[in-house]
Each structure stands twice: as C-alpha cells, then as structure tokens.
mmCIF file of C-alpha atoms in Angstrom:
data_model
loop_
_atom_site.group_PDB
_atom_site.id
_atom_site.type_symbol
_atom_site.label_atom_id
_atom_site.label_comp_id
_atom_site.label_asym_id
_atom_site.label_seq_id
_atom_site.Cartn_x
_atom_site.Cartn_y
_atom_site.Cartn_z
ATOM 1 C CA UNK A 1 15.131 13.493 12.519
ATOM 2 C CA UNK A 2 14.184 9.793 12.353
ATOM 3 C CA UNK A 3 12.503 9.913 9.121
ATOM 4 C CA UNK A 4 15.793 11.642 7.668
ATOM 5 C CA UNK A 5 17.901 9.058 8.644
ATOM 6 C CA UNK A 6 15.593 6.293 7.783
ATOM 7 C CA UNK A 7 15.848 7.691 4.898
ATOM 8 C CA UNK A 8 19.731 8.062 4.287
ATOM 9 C CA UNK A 9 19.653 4.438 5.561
ATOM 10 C CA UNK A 10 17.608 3.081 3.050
ATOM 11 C CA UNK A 11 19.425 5.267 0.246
ATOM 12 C CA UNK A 12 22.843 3.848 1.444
ATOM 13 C CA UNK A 13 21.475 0.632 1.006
ATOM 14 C CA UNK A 14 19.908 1.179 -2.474
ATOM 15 C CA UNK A 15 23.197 2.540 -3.201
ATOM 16 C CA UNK A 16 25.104 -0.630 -2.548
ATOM 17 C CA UNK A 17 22.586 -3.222 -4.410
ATOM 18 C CA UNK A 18 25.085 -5.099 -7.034
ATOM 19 C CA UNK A 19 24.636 -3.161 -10.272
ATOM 20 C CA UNK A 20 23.482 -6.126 -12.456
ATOM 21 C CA UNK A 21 20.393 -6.307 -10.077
ATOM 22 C CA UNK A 22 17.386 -5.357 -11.728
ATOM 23 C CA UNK A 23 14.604 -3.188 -10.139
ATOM 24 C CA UNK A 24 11.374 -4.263 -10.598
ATOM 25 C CA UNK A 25 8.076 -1.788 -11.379
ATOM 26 C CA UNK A 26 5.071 -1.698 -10.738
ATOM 27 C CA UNK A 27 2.044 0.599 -11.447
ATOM 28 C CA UNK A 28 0.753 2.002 -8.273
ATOM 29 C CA UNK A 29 -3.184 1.541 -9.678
ATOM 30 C CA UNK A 30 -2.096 -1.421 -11.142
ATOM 31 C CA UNK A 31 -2.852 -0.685 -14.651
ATOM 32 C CA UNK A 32 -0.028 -2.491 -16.010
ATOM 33 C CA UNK A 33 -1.302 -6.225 -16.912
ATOM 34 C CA UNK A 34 2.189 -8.136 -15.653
ATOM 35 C CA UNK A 35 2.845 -10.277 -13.104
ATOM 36 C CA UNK A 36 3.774 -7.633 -10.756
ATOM 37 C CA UNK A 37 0.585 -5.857 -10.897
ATOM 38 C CA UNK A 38 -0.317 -8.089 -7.811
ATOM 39 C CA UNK A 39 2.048 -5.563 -6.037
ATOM 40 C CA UNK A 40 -0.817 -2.382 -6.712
ATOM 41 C CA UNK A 41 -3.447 -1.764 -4.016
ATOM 42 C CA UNK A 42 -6.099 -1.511 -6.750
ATOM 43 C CA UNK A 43 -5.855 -4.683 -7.594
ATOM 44 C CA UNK A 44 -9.140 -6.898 -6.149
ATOM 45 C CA UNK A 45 -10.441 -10.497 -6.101
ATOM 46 C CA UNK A 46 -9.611 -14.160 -5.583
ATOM 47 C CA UNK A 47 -5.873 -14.406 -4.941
ATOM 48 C CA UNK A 48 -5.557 -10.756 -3.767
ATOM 49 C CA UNK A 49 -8.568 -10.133 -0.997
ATOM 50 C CA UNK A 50 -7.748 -11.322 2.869
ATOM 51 C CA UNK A 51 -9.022 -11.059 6.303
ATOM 52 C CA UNK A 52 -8.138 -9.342 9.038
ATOM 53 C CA UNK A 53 -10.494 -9.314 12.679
ATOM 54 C CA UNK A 54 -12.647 -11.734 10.617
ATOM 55 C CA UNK A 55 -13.586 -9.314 8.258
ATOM 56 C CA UNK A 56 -13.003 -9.905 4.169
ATOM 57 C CA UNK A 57 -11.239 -7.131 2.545
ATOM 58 C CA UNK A 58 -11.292 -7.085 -1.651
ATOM 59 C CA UNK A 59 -8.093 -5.329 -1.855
ATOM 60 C CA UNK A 60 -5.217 -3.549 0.288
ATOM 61 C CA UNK A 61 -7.070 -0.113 -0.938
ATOM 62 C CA UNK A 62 -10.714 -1.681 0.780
ATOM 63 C CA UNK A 63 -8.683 -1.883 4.391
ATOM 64 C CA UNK A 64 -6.249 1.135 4.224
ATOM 65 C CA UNK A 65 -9.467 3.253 3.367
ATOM 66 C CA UNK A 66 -11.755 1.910 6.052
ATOM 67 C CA UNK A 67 -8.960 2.222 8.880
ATOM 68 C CA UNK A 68 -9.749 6.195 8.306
ATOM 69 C CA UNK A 69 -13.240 5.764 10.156
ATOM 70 C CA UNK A 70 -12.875 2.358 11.714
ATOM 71 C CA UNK A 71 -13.486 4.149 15.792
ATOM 72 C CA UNK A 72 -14.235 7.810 14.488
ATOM 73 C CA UNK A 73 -17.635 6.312 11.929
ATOM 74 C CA UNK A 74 -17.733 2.373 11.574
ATOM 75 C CA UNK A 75 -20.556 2.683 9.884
ATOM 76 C CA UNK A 76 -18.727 5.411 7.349
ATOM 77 C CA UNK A 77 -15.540 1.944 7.552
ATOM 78 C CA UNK A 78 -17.987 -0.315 6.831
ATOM 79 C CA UNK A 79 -18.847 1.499 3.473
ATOM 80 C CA UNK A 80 -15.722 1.774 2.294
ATOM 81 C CA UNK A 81 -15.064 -2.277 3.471
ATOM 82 C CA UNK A 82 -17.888 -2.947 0.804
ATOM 83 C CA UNK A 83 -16.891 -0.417 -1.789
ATOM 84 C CA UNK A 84 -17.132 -2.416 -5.295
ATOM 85 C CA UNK A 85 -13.756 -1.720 -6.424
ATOM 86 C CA UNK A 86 -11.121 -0.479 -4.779
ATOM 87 C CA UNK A 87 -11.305 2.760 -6.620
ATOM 88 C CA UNK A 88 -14.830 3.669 -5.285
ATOM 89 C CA UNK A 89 -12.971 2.244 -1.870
ATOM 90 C CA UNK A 90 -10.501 5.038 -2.367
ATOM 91 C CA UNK A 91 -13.092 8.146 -3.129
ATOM 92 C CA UNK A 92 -15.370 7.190 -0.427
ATOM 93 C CA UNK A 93 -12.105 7.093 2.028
ATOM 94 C CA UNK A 94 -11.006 10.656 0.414
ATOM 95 C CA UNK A 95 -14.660 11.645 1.773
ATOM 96 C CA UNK A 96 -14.165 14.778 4.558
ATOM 97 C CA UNK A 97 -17.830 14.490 5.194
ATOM 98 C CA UNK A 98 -17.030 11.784 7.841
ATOM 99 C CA UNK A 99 -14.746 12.145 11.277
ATOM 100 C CA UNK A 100 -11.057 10.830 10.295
ATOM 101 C CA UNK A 101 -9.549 8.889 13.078
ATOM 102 C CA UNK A 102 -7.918 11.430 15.037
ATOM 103 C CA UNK A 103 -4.561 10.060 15.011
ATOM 104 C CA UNK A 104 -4.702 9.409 11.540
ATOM 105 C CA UNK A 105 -1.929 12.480 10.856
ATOM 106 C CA UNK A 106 0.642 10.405 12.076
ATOM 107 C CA UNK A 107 3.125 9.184 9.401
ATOM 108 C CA UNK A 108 3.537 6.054 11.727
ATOM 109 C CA UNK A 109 -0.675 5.268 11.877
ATOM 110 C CA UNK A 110 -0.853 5.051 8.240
ATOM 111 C CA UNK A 111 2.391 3.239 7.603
ATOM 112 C CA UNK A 112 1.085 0.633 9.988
ATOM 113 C CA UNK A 113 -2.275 0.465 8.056
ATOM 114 C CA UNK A 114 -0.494 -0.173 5.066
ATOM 115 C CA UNK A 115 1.720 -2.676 6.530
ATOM 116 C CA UNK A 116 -1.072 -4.927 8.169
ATOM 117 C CA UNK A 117 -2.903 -5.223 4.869
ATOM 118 C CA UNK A 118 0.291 -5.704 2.513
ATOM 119 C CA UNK A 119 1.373 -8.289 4.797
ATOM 120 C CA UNK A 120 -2.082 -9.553 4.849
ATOM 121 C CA UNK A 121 -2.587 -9.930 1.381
ATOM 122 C CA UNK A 122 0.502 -11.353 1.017
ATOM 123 C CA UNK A 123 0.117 -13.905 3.452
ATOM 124 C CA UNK A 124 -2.715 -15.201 2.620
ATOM 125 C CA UNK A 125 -2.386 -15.557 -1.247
ATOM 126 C CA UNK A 126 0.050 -18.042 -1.633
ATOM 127 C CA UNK A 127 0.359 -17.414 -5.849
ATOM 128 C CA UNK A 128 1.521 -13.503 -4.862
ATOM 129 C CA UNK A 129 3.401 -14.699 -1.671
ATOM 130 C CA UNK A 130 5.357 -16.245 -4.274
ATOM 131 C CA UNK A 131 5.792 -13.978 -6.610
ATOM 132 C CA UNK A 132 7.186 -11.455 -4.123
ATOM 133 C CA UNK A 133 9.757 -13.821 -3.218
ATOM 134 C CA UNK A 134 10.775 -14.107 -6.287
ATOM 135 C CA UNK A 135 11.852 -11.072 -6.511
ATOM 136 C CA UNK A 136 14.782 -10.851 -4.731
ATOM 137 C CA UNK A 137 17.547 -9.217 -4.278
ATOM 138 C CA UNK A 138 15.710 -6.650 -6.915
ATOM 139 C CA UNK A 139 14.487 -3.663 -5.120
ATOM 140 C CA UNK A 140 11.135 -2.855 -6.002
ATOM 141 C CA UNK A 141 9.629 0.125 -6.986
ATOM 142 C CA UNK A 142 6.348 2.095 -7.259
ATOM 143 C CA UNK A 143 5.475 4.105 -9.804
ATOM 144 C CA UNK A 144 2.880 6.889 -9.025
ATOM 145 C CA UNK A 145 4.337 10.126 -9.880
ATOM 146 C CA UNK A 146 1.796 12.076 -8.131
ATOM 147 C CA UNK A 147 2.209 10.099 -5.124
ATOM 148 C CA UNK A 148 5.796 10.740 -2.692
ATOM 149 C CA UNK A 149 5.036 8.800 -0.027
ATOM 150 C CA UNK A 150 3.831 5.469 -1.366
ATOM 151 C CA UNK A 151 5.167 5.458 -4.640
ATOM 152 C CA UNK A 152 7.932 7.955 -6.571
ATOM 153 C CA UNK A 153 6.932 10.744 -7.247
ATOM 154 C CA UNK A 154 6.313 13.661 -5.136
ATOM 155 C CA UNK A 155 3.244 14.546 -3.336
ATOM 156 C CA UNK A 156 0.920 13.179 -0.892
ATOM 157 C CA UNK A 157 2.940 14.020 1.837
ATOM 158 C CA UNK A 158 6.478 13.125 0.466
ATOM 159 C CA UNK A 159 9.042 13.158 -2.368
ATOM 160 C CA UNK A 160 10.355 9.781 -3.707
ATOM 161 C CA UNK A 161 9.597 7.679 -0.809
ATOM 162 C CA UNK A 162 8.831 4.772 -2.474
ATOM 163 C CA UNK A 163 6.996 3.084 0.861
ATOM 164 C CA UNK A 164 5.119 0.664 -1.001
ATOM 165 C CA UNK A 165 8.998 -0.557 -3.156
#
C-alpha cells in the first residue's frame, strides 16, 4: 500500500542520516522543561498559540481537537477552541457524546489537521520557527509510548510512526 511504502521510504532515509547526527526528543505532552518542549501539542500561550480562519487557537491540541466537530457540532468545536488548557482541549475532543466529522476516519483528514496547525504554530512564532530550524539535519522524534501514530510507541492507530518527528 501507500502507507507501507511511505513508510519504507522514510525508514530508508532514517537509515542513511550520517551517524554522528544526533536525534532530538521531545515529550509528546510536553512535560519535559527544554527547549524542545515547544515541539509538544500541550504546550499553550504567547509564543505557541496562532490563528487560522481568524480564529485564536492556544495550542496545536485546541485546533486538532475542534476540527473533530468543526461541520458535524460547531458549537461542540467551539468548546474545545476555548478549552483552558490543552489537556481539557483533548478530553472534551475524546467526547463521543458529540457527531465526529464523518470523514474524520481517514488517516489523510487527521494528518492534514495536524499539519495546518504545526505549520501554523510554527509560522507564526518566530522564537519556535527558529528553534525548529535549528535543528537540522537531526531527525526528530516523539516520545509517547502509548501513542503509534504521532509519536513512538504503539497504539492509537499505529506502531512507531513517529508523525509528529
């Protein structure tokens, strides 16, 4: 399938980083208090909110969350827009209670989601902007071992994916 080789692409790739690279980690909830916490989508406030459709998001976590409801409840988005921390911003979007967009099964929906607001936050913070550019060559990685798909560990729809590295 695609997503298989997308995947043996990017391995290949990791594979042929020079060895004296170093990876950089971060904590997916950002509990880690480094400079590459900025990376975590729990992470809120001046230097890390944005806009998108002229609407303030806190965090990455406030607009990932509220694309869940944003045509099937905007009401239900709204909520989770205005969450007070991106943690209460994640349990309200976990909520089951409300219609889910109904294509929000697809791998690609989310992905996208994730995408606008990373890129968002980035930029539009120039202090993180930076900070991400520092890093490279280093691949980046996220840890959440619970969490495949976004992070490195496996669950949540994946093993290892590392989406968010």
């Amino acid at each position: 399938t695609m997503d298989a080789e997308g995947e043996r692409i990017r391995r290949e790739e990791w594979n042929t980083r020079s060895p004296t690279t170093e990876q950089i980690e971060f904590e997916f909830h950002g509990y880690n208090d480094d400079q590459y916490k900025c990376f975590s989508n729990f992470i809120q406030g001046e230097g890390f909110s944005f806009v998108i459709d002229s609407k303030y998001y806190p965090s990455s976590n406030h607009y990932f969350q509220s694309k869940k409801f944003e045509s099937s409840d905007p009401s239900w988005s709204e909520s989770i827009r205005n969450a007070e921390d991106p943690f209460q911003a994640s349990a309200l979007g976990k909520s089951r209670s409300h219609p889910i967009v109904s294509n929000w099964d697809k791998a690609e929906i989310r992905d996208q989601a994730m995408y606008e607001a990373v890129k968002a936050k980035f930029q539009q913070n120039e202090g993180i902007r930076q900070i991400l550019l520092s890093t490279n060559p280093s691949p980046i990685l996220c840890h959440n071992p619970e969490d495949g798909w976004w992070g490195d560990g496996n669950g949540c729809g994946g093993r290892n994916l590392n989406k968010l590295g």
